[in-house]
XYZ file of C-alpha atoms in Angstrom:
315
model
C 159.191 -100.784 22.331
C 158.308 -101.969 18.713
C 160.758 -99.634 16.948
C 158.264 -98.419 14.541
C 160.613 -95.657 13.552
C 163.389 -98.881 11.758
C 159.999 -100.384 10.304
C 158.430 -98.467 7.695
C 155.599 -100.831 7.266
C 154.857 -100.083 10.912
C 155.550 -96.765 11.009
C 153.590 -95.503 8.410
C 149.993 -96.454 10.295
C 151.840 -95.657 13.295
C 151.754 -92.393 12.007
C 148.476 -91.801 10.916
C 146.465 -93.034 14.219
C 149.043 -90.437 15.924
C 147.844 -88.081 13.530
C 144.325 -88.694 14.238
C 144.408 -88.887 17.760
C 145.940 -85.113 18.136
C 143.641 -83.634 15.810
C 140.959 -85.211 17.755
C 142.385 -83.000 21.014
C 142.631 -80.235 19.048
C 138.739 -80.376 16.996
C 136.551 -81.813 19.187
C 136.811 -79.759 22.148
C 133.646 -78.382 24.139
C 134.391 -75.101 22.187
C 134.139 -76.499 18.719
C 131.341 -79.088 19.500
C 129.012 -76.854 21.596
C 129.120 -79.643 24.970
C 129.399 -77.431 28.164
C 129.424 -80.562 30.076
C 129.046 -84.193 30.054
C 127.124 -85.310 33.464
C 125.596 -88.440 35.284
C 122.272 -87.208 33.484
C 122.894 -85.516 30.176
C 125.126 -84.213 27.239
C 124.872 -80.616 27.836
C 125.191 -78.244 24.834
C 124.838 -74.827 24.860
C 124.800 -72.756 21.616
C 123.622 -69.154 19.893
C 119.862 -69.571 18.599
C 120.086 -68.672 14.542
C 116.699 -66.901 14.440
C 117.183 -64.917 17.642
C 120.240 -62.648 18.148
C 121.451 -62.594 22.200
C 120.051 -65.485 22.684
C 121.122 -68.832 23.998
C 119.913 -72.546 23.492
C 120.289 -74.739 26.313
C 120.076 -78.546 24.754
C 119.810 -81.694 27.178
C 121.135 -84.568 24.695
C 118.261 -83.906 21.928
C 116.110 -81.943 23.758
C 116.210 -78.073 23.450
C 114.935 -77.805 26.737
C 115.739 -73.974 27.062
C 116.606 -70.731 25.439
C 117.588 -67.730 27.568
C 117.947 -64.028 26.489
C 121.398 -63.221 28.766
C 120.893 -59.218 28.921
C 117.130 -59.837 29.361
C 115.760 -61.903 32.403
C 112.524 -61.071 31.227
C 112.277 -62.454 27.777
C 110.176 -66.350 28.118
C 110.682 -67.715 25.032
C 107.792 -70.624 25.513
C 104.257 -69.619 26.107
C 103.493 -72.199 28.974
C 105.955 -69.448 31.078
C 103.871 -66.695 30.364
C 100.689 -68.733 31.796
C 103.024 -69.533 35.168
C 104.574 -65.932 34.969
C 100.711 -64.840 34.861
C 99.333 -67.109 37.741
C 102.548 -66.465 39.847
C 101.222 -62.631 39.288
C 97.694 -63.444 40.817
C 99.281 -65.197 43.671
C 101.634 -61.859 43.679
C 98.078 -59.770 44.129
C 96.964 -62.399 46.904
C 99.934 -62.252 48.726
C 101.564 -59.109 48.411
C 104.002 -59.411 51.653
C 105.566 -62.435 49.746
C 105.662 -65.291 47.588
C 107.205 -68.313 47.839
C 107.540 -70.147 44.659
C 108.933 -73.466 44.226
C 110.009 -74.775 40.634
C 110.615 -78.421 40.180
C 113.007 -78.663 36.936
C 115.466 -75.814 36.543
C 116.986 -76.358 32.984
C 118.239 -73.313 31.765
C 116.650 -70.984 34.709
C 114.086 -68.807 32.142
C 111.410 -68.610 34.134
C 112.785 -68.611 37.786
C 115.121 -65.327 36.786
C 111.992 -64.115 34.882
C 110.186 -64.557 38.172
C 112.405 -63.104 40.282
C 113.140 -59.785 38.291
C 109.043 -59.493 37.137
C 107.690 -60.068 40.791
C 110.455 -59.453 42.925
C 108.671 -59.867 46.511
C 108.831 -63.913 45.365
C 111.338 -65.930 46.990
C 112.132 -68.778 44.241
C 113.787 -72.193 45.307
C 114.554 -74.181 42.011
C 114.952 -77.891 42.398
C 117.342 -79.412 39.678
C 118.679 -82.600 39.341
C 121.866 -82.191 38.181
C 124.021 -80.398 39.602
C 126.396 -79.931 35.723
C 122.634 -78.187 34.542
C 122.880 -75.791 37.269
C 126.611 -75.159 37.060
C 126.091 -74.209 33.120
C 123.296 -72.625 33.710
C 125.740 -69.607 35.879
C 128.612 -70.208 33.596
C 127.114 -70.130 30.584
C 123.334 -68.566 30.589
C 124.195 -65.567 32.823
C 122.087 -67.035 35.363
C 123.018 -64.336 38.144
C 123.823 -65.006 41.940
C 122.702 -61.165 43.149
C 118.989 -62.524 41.574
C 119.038 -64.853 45.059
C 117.343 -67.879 43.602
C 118.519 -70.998 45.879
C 119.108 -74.408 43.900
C 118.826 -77.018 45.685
C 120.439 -80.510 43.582
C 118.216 -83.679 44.127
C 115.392 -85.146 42.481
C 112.155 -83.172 43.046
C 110.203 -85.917 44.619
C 113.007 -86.669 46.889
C 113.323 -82.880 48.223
C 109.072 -82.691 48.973
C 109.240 -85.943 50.669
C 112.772 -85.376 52.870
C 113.151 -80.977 52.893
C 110.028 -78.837 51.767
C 108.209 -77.411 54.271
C 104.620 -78.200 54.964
C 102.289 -75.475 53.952
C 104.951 -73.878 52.962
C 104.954 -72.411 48.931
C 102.606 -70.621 47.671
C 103.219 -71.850 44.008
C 104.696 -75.144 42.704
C 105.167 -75.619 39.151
C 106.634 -78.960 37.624
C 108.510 -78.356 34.444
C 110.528 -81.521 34.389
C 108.508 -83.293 31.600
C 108.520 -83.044 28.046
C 107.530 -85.169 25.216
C 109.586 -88.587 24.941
C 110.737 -88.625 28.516
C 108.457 -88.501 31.337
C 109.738 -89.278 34.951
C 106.673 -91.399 35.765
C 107.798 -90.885 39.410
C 106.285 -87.304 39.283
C 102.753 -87.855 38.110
C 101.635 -90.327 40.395
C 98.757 -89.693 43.636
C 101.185 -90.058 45.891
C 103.678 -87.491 44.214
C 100.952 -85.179 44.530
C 100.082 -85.799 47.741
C 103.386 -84.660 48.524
C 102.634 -81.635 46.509
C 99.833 -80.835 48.384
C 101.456 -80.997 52.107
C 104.031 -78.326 50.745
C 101.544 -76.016 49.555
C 100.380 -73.138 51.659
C 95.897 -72.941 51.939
C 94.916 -71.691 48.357
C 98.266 -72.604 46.542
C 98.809 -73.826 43.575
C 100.192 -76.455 41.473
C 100.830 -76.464 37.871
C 101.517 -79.307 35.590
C 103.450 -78.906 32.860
C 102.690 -81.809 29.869
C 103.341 -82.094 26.356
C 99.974 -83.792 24.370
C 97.291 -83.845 21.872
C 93.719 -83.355 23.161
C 91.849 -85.433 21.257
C 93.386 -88.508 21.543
C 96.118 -88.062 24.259
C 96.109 -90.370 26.986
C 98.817 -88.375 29.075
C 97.014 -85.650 30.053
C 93.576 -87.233 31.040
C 95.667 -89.345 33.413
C 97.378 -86.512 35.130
C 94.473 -84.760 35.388
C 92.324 -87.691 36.637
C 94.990 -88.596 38.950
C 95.258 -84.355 40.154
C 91.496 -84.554 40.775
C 91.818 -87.487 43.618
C 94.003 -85.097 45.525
C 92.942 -81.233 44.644
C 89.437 -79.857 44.311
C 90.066 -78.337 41.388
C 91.769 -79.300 38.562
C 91.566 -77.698 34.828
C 93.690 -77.996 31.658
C 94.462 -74.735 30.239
C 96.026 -73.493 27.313
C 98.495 -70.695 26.299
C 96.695 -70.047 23.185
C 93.103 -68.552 22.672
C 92.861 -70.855 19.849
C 94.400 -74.194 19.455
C 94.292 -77.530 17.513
C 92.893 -80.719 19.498
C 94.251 -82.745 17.011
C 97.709 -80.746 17.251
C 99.985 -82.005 19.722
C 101.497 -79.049 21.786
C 101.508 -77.348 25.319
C 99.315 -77.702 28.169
C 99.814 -76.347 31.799
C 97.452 -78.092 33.982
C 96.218 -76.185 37.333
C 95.428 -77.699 40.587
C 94.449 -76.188 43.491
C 91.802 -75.998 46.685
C 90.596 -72.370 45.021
C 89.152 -72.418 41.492
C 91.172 -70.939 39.124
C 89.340 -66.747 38.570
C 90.035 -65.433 35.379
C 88.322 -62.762 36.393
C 91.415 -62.317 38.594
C 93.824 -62.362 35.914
C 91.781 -59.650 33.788
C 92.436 -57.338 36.593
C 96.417 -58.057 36.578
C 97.036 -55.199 33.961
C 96.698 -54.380 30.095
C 99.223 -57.004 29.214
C 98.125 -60.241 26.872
C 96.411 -62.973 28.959
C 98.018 -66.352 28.713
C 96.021 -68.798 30.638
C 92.876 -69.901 28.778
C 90.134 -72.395 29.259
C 89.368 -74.428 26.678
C 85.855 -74.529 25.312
C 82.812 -74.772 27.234
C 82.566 -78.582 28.185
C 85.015 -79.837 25.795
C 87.070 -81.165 28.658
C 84.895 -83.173 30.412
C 83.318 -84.642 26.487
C 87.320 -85.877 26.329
C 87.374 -86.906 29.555
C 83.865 -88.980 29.338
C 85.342 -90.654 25.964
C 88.484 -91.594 27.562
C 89.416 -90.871 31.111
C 92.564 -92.327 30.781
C 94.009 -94.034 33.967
C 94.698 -93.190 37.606
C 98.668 -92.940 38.092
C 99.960 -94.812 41.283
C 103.556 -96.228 42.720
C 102.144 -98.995 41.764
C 100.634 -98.484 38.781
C 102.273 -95.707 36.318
C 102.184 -97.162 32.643
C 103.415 -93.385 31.445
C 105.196 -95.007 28.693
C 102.225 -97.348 27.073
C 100.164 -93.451 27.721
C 103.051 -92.130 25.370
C 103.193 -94.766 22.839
C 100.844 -92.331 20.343
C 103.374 -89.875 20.961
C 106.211 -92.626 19.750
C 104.357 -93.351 16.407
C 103.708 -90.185 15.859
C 107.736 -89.245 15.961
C 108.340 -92.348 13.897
C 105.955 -91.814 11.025
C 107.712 -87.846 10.810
């Protein structure tokens, strides 16, 4: 139309943004920039871990939110999914017909497979929100089919409120929050309320958050807000010894039964995972700052992260 080829001024641009353009198609494909999928939720990027041979890292826009092993569903690279492998184990001894185990967050499917292949008498229904997550997590992460783990693609909150069961699952974990982004819509009373109703008598519920003891505010909400529902609620650790001025990973358990360690010593010679912190040190946190009770109404999750925030900046 503008006869760039009889113009040589023209042409000679003309050229070049052609030029671009098709080496654009041809470089940045998903192969060459590690994007499995763009979705309604994330850039999804899957790519080999450096350190760890076999091993894949599942990344949700800057998050690595997962790493899988794909010839071993029992490797669980983070420690917080040994302490739910290890309570989903004393459940396992409670219940030995069955278990039914319901994980809120799928990501890159470590711990469900784990769960399936390590206590195999659990049924596991994994609750993801986006559908492309799910879809790279079988293309991609060798998340197997035979394994029988059923996805079902909404928001967690949505699925308790509209299709759980009541008393239905013996174990719910929520694994859908991490440091700088913390669906606010999951922490609140009446979220766990909802929790609650879907939880057989004696099940459990563990919280997954990402905080520093000493002066986190995250954690003593969830676990004041926990307490106004369940009879017991603790903070545990993965680590026999950790830093309170370290910011790292707690799973929070909540439950009618109090949590028996005693229980978990009987499991087997393997490494415990689940450990109280020191005598009374919970309660001295909680008594300096009990942080604040989370409601629909009321769920400032991002003024409780705002240490977290400053933190990132200053590094």
């Amino acid at each position: 139309a503008a006869r760039v080829w009889a113009r040589p001024a023209l042409l000679y641009p003309a050229s070049l943004v052609a030029g671009a353009v098709a080496v654009g198609f041809v470089v940045f494909t998903p192969h060459n920039t590690d994007i499995a999928r763009e979705t309604n939720y994330y850039t999804i990027r899957v790519h080999d871990d450096e350190k760890e041979p076999g091993v894949k890292v599942l990344v949700l826009d800057y998050l690595i939110h997962s790493k899988v092993k794909a010839d071993d569903p029992r490797y669980l690279h983070y420690v917080h999914e040994q302490t739910q492998l290890e309570l989903l184990r004393a459940v396992a001894a409670d219940h030995p017909a069955g278990q039914r185990v319901l994980v809120i967050g799928g990501g890159g499917y470590t711990f469900p497979r784990c769960a399936r292949v390590q206590v195999p008498t659990a049924a596991v229904d994994v609750v993801e929100i986006d559908p492309g997550v799910t879809a790279v997590a079988y293309e991609y992460l060798a998340l197997d089919p035979a394994w029988g783990i059923r996805t079902v693609n909404m928001d967690g909150r949505q699925f308790l409120a509209e299709v759980a069961p009541a008393g239905h699952y013996h174990l719910v974990t929520l694994d859908a929050v991490n440091d700088l982004s913390v669906p606010a819509h999951l922490l609140t009373r009446e979220f766990n309320e909802l929790v609650r109703k879907s939880l057989a008598p004696g099940g459990v519920y563990l919280l997954t958050v990402i905080d520093r003891l000493e002066d986190g505010r995250l954690w003593r909400s969830a676990v004041q807000t926990l307490r106004k529902t369940f009879d017991n609620v603790e903070l545990v650790s993965p680590h026999p010894e950790y830093d309170p001025d370290g910011q790292q990973v707690y799973v929070i358990y909540a439950s009618d039964r109090p949590l028996d360690l005693g229980s978990l010593a009987r499991l087997g010679p393997v490494k415990p995972y689940t450990h109280r912190l020191r005598p009374g040190e919970m309660e001295r946190l909680l008594a300096k700052d009990a942080g604040v009770l989370l409601t629909d109404q009321y769920a400032p999750v991002d003024n409780l992260m705002a240490a977290v925030f400053r933190r990132r900046e200053g590094q």
